[in-house]
Coordinates of C-alpha atoms in Angstrom, one line a residue:
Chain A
X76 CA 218.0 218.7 -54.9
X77 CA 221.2 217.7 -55.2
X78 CA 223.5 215.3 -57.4
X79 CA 221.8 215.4 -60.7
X80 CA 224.8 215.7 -62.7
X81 CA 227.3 213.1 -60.3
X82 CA 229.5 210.8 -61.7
X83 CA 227.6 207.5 -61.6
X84 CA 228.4 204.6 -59.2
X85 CA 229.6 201.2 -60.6
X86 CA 231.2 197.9 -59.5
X87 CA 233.0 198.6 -56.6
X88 CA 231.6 201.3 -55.4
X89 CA 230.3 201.3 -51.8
X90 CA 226.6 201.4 -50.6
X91 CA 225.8 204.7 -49.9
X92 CA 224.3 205.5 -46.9
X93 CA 221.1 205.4 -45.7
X94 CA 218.7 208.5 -46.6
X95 CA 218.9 211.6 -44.8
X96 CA 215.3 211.9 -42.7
X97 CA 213.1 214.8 -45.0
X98 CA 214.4 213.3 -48.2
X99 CA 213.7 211.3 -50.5
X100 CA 216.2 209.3 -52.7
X101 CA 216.4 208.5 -56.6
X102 CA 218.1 205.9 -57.9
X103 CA 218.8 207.1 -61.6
X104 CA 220.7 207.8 -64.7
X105 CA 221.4 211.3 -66.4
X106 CA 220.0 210.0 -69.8
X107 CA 217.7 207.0 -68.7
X108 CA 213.7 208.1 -69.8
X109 CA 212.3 205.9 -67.7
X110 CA 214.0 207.6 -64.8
X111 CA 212.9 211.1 -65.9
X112 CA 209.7 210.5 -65.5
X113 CA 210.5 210.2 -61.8
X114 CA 212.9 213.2 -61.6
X115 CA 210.0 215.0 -63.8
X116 CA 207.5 214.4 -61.0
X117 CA 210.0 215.0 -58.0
X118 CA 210.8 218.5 -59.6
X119 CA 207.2 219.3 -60.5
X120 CA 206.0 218.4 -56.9
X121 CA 208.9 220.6 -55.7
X122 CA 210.2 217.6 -53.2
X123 CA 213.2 217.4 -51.9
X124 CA 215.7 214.5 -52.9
X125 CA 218.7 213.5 -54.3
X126 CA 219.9 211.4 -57.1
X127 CA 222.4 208.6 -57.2
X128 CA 223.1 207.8 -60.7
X129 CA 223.9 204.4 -61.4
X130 CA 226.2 203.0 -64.2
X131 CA 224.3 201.1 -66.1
X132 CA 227.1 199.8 -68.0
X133 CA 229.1 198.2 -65.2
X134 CA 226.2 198.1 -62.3
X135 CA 227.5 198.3 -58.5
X136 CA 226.4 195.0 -57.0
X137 CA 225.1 196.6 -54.0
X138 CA 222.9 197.8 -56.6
X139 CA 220.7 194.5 -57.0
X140 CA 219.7 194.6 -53.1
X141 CA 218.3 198.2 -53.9
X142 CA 216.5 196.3 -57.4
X143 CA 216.7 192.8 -58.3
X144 CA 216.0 193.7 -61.8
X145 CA 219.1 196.3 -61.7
X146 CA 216.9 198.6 -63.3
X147 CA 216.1 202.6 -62.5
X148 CA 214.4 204.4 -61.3
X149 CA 214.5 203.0 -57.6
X150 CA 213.2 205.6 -54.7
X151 CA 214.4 205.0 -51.7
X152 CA 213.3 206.4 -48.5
X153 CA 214.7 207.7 -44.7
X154 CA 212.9 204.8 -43.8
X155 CA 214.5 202.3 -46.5
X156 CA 211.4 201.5 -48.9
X157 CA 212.3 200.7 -52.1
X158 CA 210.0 201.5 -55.3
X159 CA 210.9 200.7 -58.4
X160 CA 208.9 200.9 -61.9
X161 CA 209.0 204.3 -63.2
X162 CA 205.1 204.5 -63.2
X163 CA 204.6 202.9 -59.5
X164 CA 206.9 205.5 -58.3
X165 CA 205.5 208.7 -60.0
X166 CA 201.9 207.5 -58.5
X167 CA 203.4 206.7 -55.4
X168 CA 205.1 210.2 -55.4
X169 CA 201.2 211.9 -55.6
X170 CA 200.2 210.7 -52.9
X171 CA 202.6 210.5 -50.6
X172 CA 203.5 214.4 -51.3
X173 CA 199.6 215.7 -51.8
X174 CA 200.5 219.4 -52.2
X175 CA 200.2 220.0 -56.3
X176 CA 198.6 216.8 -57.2
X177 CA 199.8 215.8 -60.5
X178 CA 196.7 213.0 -61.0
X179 CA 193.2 214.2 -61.1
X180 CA 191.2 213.3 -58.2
X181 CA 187.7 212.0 -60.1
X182 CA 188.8 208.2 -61.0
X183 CA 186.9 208.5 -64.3
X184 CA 189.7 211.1 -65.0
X185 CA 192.2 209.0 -63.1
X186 CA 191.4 206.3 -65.2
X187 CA 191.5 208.3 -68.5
X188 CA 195.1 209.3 -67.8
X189 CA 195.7 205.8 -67.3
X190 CA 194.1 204.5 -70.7
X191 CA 196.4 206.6 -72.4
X192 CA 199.4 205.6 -70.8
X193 CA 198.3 202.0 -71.5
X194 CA 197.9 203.3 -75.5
X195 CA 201.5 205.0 -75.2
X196 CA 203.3 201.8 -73.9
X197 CA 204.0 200.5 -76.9
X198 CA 205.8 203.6 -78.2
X199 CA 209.2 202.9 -76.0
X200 CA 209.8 199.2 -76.8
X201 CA 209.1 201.1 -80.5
X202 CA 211.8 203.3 -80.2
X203 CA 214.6 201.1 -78.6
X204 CA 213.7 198.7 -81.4
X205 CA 214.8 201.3 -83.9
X206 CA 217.9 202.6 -82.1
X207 CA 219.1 199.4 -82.1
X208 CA 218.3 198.6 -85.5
X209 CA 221.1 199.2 -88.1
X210 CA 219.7 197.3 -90.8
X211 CA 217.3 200.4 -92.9
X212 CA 214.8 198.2 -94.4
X213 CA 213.8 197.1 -91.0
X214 CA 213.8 200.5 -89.5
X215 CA 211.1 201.4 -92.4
X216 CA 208.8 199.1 -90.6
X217 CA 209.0 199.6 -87.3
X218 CA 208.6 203.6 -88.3
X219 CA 205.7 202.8 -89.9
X220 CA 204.2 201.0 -86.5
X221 CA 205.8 204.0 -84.7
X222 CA 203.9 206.4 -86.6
X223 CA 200.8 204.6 -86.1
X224 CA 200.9 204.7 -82.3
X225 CA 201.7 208.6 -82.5
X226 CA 198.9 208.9 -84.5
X227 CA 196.6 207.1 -81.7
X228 CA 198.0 210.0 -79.5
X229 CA 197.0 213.0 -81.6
X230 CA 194.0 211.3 -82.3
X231 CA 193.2 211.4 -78.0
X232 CA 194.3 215.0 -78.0
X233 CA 191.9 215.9 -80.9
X234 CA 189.2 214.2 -79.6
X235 CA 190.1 216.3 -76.0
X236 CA 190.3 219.4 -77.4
X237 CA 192.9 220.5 -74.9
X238 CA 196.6 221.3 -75.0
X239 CA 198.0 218.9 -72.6
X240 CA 196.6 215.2 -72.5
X241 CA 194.9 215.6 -69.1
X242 CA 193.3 218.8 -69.5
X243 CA 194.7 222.1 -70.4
X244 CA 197.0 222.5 -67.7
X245 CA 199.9 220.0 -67.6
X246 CA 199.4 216.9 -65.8
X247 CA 201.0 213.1 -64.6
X248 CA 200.0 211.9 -68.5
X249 CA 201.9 214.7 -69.6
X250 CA 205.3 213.9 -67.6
X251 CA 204.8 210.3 -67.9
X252 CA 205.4 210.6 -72.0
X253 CA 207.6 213.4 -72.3
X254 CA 210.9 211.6 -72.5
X255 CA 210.6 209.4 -75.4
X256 CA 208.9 213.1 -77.1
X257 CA 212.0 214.8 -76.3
X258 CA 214.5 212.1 -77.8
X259 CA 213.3 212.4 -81.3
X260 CA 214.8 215.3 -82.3
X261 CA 218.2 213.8 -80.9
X262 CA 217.4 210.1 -82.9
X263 CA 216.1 211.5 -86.1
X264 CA 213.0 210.6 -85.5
X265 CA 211.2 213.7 -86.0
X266 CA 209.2 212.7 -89.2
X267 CA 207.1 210.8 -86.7
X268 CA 205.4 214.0 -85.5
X269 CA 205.2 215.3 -89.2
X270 CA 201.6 214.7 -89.9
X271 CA 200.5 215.1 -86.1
X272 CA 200.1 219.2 -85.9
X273 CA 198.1 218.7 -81.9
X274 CA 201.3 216.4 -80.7
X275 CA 203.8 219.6 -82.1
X276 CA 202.3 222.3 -80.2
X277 CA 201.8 220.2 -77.6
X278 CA 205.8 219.5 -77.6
X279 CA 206.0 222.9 -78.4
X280 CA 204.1 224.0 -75.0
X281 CA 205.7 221.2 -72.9
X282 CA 209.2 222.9 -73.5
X283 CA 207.9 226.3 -72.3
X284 CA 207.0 224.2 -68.8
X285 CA 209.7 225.1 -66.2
X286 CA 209.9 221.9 -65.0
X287 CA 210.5 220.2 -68.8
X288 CA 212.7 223.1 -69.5
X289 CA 214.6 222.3 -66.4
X290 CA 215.8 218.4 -67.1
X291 CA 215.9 218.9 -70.9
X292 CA 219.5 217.7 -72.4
X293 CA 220.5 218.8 -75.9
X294 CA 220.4 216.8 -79.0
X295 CA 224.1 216.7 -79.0
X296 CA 224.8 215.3 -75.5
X297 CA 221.8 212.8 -76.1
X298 CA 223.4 211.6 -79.4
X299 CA 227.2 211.2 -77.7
X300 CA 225.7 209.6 -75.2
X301 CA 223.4 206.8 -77.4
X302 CA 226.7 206.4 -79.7
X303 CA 228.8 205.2 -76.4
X304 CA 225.9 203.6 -74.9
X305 CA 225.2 201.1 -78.2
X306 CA 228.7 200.7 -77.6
X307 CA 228.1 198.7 -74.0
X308 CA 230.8 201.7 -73.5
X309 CA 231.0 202.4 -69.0
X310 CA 231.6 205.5 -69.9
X311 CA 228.2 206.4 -71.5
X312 CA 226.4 207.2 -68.4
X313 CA 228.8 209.7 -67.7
X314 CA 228.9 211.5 -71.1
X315 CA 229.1 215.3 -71.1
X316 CA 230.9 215.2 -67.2
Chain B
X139 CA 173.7 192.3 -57.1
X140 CA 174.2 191.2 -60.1
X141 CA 171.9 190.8 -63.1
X142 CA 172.4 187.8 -66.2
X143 CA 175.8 186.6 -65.7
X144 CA 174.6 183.8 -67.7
X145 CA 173.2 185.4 -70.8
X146 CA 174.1 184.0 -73.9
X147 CA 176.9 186.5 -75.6
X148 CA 176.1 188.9 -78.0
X149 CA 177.8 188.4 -81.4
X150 CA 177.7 190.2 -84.8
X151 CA 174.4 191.8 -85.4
X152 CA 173.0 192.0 -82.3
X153 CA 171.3 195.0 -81.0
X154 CA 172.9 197.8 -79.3
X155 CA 172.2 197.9 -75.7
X156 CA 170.3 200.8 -74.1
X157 CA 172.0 203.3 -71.9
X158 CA 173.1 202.1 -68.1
X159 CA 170.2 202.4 -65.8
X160 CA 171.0 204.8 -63.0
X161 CA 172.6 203.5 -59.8
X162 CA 174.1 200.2 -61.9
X163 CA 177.2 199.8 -63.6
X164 CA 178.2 197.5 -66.9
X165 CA 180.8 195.1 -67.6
X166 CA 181.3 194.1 -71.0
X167 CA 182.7 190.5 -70.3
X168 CA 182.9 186.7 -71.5
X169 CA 182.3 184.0 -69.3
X170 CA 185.5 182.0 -69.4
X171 CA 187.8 185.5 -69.7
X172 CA 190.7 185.8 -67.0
X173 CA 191.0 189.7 -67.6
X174 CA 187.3 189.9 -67.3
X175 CA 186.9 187.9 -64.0
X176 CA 189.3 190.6 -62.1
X177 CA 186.9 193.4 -62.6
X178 CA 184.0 191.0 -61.7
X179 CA 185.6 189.6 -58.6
X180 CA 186.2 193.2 -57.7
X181 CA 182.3 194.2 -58.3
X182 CA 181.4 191.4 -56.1
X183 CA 183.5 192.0 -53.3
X184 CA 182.6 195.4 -53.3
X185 CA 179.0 194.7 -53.4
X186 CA 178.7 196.8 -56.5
X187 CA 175.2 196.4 -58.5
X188 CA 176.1 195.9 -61.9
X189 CA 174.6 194.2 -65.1
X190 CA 177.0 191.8 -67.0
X191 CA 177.0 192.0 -71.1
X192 CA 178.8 189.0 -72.5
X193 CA 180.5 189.4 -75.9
X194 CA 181.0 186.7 -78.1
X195 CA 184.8 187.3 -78.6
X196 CA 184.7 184.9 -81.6
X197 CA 182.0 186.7 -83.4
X198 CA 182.1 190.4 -82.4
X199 CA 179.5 193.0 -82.4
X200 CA 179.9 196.2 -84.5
X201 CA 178.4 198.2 -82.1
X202 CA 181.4 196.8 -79.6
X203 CA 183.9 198.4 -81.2
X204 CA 182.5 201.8 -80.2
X205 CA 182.8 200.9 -76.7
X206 CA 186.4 199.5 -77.1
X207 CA 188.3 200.5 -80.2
X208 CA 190.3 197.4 -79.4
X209 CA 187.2 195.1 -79.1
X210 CA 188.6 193.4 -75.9
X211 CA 186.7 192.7 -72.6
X212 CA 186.7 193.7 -69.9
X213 CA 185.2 197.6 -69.8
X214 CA 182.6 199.5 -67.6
X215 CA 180.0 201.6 -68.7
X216 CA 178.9 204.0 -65.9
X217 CA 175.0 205.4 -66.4
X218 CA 176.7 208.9 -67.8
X219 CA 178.1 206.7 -70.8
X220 CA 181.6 207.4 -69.1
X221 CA 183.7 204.1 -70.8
X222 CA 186.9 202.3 -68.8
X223 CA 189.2 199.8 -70.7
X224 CA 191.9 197.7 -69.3
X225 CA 191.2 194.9 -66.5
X226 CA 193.3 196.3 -63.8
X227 CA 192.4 200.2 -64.9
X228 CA 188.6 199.0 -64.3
X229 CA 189.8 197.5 -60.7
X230 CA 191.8 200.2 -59.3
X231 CA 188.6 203.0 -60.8
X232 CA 185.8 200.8 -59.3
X233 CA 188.0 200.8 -55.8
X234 CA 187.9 204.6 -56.2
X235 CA 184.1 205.2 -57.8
X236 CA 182.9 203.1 -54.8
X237 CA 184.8 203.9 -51.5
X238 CA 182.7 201.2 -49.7
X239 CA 185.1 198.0 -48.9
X240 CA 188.3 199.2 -49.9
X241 CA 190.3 196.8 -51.9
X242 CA 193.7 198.7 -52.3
X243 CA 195.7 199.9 -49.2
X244 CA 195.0 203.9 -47.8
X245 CA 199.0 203.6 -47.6
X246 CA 201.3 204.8 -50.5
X247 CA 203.9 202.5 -50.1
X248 CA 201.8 199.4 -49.5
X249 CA 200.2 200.3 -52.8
X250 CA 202.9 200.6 -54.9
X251 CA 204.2 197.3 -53.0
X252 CA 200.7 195.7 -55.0
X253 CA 201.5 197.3 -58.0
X254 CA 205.1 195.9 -57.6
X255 CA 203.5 192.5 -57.5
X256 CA 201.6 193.3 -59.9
X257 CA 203.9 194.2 -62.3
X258 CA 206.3 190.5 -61.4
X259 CA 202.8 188.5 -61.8
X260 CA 202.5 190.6 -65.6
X261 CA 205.0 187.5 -66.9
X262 CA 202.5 185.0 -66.2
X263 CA 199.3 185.7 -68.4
X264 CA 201.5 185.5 -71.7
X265 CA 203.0 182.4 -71.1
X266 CA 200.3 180.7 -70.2
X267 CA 199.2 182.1 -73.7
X268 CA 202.0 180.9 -75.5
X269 CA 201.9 177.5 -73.6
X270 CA 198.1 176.9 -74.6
X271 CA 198.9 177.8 -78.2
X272 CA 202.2 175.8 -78.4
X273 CA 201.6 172.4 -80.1
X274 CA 205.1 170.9 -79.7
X275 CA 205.7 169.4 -76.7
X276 CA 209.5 170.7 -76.9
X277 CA 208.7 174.3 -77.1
X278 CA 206.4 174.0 -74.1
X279 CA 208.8 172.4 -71.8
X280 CA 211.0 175.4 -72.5
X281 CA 207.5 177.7 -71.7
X282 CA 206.8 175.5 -68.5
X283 CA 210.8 176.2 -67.2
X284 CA 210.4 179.9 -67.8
X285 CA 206.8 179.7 -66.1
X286 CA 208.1 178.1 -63.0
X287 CA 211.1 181.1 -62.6
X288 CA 207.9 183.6 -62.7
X289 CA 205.6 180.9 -60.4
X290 CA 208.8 181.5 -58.0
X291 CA 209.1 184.4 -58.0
X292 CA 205.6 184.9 -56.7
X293 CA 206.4 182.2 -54.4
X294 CA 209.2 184.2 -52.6
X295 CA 206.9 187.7 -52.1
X296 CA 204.8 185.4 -49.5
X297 CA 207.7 183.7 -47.9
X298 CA 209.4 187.3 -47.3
X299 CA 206.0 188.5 -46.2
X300 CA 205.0 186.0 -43.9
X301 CA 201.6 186.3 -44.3
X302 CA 198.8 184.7 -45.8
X303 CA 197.7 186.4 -49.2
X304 CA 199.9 188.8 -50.9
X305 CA 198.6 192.2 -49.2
X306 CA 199.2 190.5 -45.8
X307 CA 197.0 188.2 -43.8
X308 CA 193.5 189.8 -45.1
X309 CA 192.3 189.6 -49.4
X310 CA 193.2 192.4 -51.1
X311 CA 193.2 194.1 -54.6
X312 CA 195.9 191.9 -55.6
X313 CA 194.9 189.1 -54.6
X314 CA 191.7 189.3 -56.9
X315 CA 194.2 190.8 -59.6
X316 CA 196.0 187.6 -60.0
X317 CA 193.7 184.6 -58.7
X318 CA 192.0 183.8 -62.6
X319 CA 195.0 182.8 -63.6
X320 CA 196.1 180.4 -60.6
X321 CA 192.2 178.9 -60.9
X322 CA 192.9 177.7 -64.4
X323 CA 196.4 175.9 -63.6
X324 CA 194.6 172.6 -62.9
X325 CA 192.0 172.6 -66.0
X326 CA 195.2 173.5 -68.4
X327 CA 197.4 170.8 -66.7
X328 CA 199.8 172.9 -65.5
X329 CA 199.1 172.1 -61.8
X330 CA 203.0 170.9 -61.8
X331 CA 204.3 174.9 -61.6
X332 CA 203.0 175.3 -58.1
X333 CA 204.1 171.8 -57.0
X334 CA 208.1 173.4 -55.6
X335 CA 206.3 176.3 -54.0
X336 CA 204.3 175.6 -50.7
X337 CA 203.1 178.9 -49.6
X338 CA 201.2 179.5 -52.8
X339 CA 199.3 176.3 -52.4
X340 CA 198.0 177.5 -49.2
X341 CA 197.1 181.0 -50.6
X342 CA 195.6 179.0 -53.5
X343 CA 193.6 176.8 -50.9
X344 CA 192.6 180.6 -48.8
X345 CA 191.6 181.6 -51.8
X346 CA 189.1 179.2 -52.6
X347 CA 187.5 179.8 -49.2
X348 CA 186.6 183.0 -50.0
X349 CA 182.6 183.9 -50.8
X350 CA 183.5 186.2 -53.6
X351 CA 186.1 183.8 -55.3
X352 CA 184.1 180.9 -54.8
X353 CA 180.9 182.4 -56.4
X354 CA 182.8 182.5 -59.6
X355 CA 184.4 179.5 -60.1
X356 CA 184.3 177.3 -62.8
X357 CA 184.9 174.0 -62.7
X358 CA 187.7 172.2 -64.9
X359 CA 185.6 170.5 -67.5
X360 CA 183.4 173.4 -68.3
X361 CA 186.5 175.4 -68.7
X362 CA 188.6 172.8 -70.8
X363 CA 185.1 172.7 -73.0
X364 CA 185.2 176.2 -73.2
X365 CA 188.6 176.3 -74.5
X366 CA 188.9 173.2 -76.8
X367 CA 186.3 175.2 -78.9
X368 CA 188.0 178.6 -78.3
X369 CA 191.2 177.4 -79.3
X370 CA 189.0 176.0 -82.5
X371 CA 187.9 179.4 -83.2
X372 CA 184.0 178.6 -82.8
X373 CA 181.5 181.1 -82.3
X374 CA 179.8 178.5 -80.0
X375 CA 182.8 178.8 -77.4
X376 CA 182.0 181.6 -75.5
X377 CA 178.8 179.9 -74.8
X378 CA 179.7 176.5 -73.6
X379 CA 177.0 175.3 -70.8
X380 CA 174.6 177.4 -71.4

């Protein structure tokens, strides 16, 4: 694993290479949730890869042949496939590396991580709304939807019984949340989780996970980075280097 | 394989059903719903027995809500009560439950290169939403423009794959994920977004041909009944033709 905390590539960069055979490549950025879910997985699985980190500020155009969108995450591998969508490449990462399966096998299970993924997608689009909110009154509302949703959450782990959503060991559902979980602290967010007592001891174990521990950035670097990158500053991505 | 696919909806008041009989599954459905007819085309090509509950989506159930907290269709109720929500979650868990006729590729990549389509197709159920729900004739035109970039998009995943349908030159998962919505362009008058794009009309044509895809087809004017009423809020709607 290499290249997790490398300068990002922007316009006028070169293409890299192509991938080393018995690797697996990441297209990514240091602060980007989306693509921690993938670096999440790739740790957890133990595979080996490296990371490319794109500027997302000032995108390479070489970039757009790897995603048309220009979005991360984007794997790439020796044999040049390209997947992209952060959930389509953590699913494709199980079961293309089947040691420590990160999705349960029984598809009634399968499908019950998958319902709640479908419940948590409207958290994100949530969030982003109130980063980039500056006007107060409106934040109050889109809180108030935002607390909803995390109640929905609590509500599924309640119902489960168990630590982790999946079960009580940790699980894909687990990875595929934890970065918008581990940004509230950092966006002041935290009253969100005030009233949900399953969701904070859940955060609370998910921190003691190696592989969480591993990728976690501090509220500090988070919040330098968010200023520069509401900024459209190039030098966000980079923050902390 | 299939039991009461016509049965009139069940609305507010109506009696729970009865647990699953062993060796079937249920799909809460409606007639006329797109989201609905991807898991049913997926139980039919599959050859899964299964009993079909209709809900009246204009007049819902109380007891519904207990099987979706949402109240949409579609979801499967398996004999051991186990409930799935979410069209394409039912697909990809019947393709699983039932490893007979395998709709999704063995292959990780060429899965997640479905779920990629997938995921460019997700454009295209919402503005055909807002297009049916959009009175002015300006506001559509702008809807239509953005629903032709989407339409072409789709248009160049076949021309770069060179084959028939969108898994390759047999039907697959996909194909079935996204066909409800192309059989509908012609009853809503939006035939005009696939004129510009050539290879789609001949998947549309294949499509057609197909048993499973032609067993559930509904023609134009029962549809455009359908959804003059539903777009009227009746409780009849989900009924029209029966």
């Amino acid at each position: 694993m290499s290249g997790g905390s490398a300068r990002s590539l922007g316009k006028g960069s070169a293409p890299p290479g192509p991938v080393p055979e018995g690797l697996i490549r990441v297209y990514s950025m240091r602060f980007c949730p989306y693509a921690q879910r993938t670096r999440l997985v790739l740790t957890a699985k133990g595979i080996r890869h490296e990371v490319i980190n794109i500027n997302l500020k000032n995108k390479p155009e070489w970039f757009f042949k790897k995603n048309p969108s220009g979005l991360v995450p984007v794997l790439e591998t020796s044999q040049g496939q390209l997947i992209c969508e952060s959930a389509i490449t953590c699913e494709y990462l199980d079961e293309a590396y089947p040691e420590k399966k990160l999705l349960p096998g029984d598809p009634y299970e399968k499908a019950c991580q998958k319902m709640v993924f479908e419940s948590f997608s409207k958290v994100p689009p949530l969030i982003s709304g109130i980063v980039r909110t500056q006007n107060k009154e409106d934040c109050s509302g889109l809180k108030e939807e935002l607390r909803k949703e995390i109640t929905k959450l609590e509500e599924v782990l309640t119902a489960k019984k168990t630590t982790f959503f999946g079960g009580n060991s940790l699980s894909m559902i687990d990875y595929l949340i934890w970065p918008w979980f581990e940004r509230l602290e950092a966006l002041e967010l935290n009253e969100c989780v005030d009233h949900t007592p399953a969701l904070k001891l859940w955060m609370a174990a998910m921190k003691k996970d190696p592989t969480v521990s591993s990728l976690l950035t501090d509220v500090k670097t988070f919040q330098g980075f968010f200023n520069l990158y509401l900024q459209n500053s190039p030098e966000a991505c980079d923050y902390g280097l």
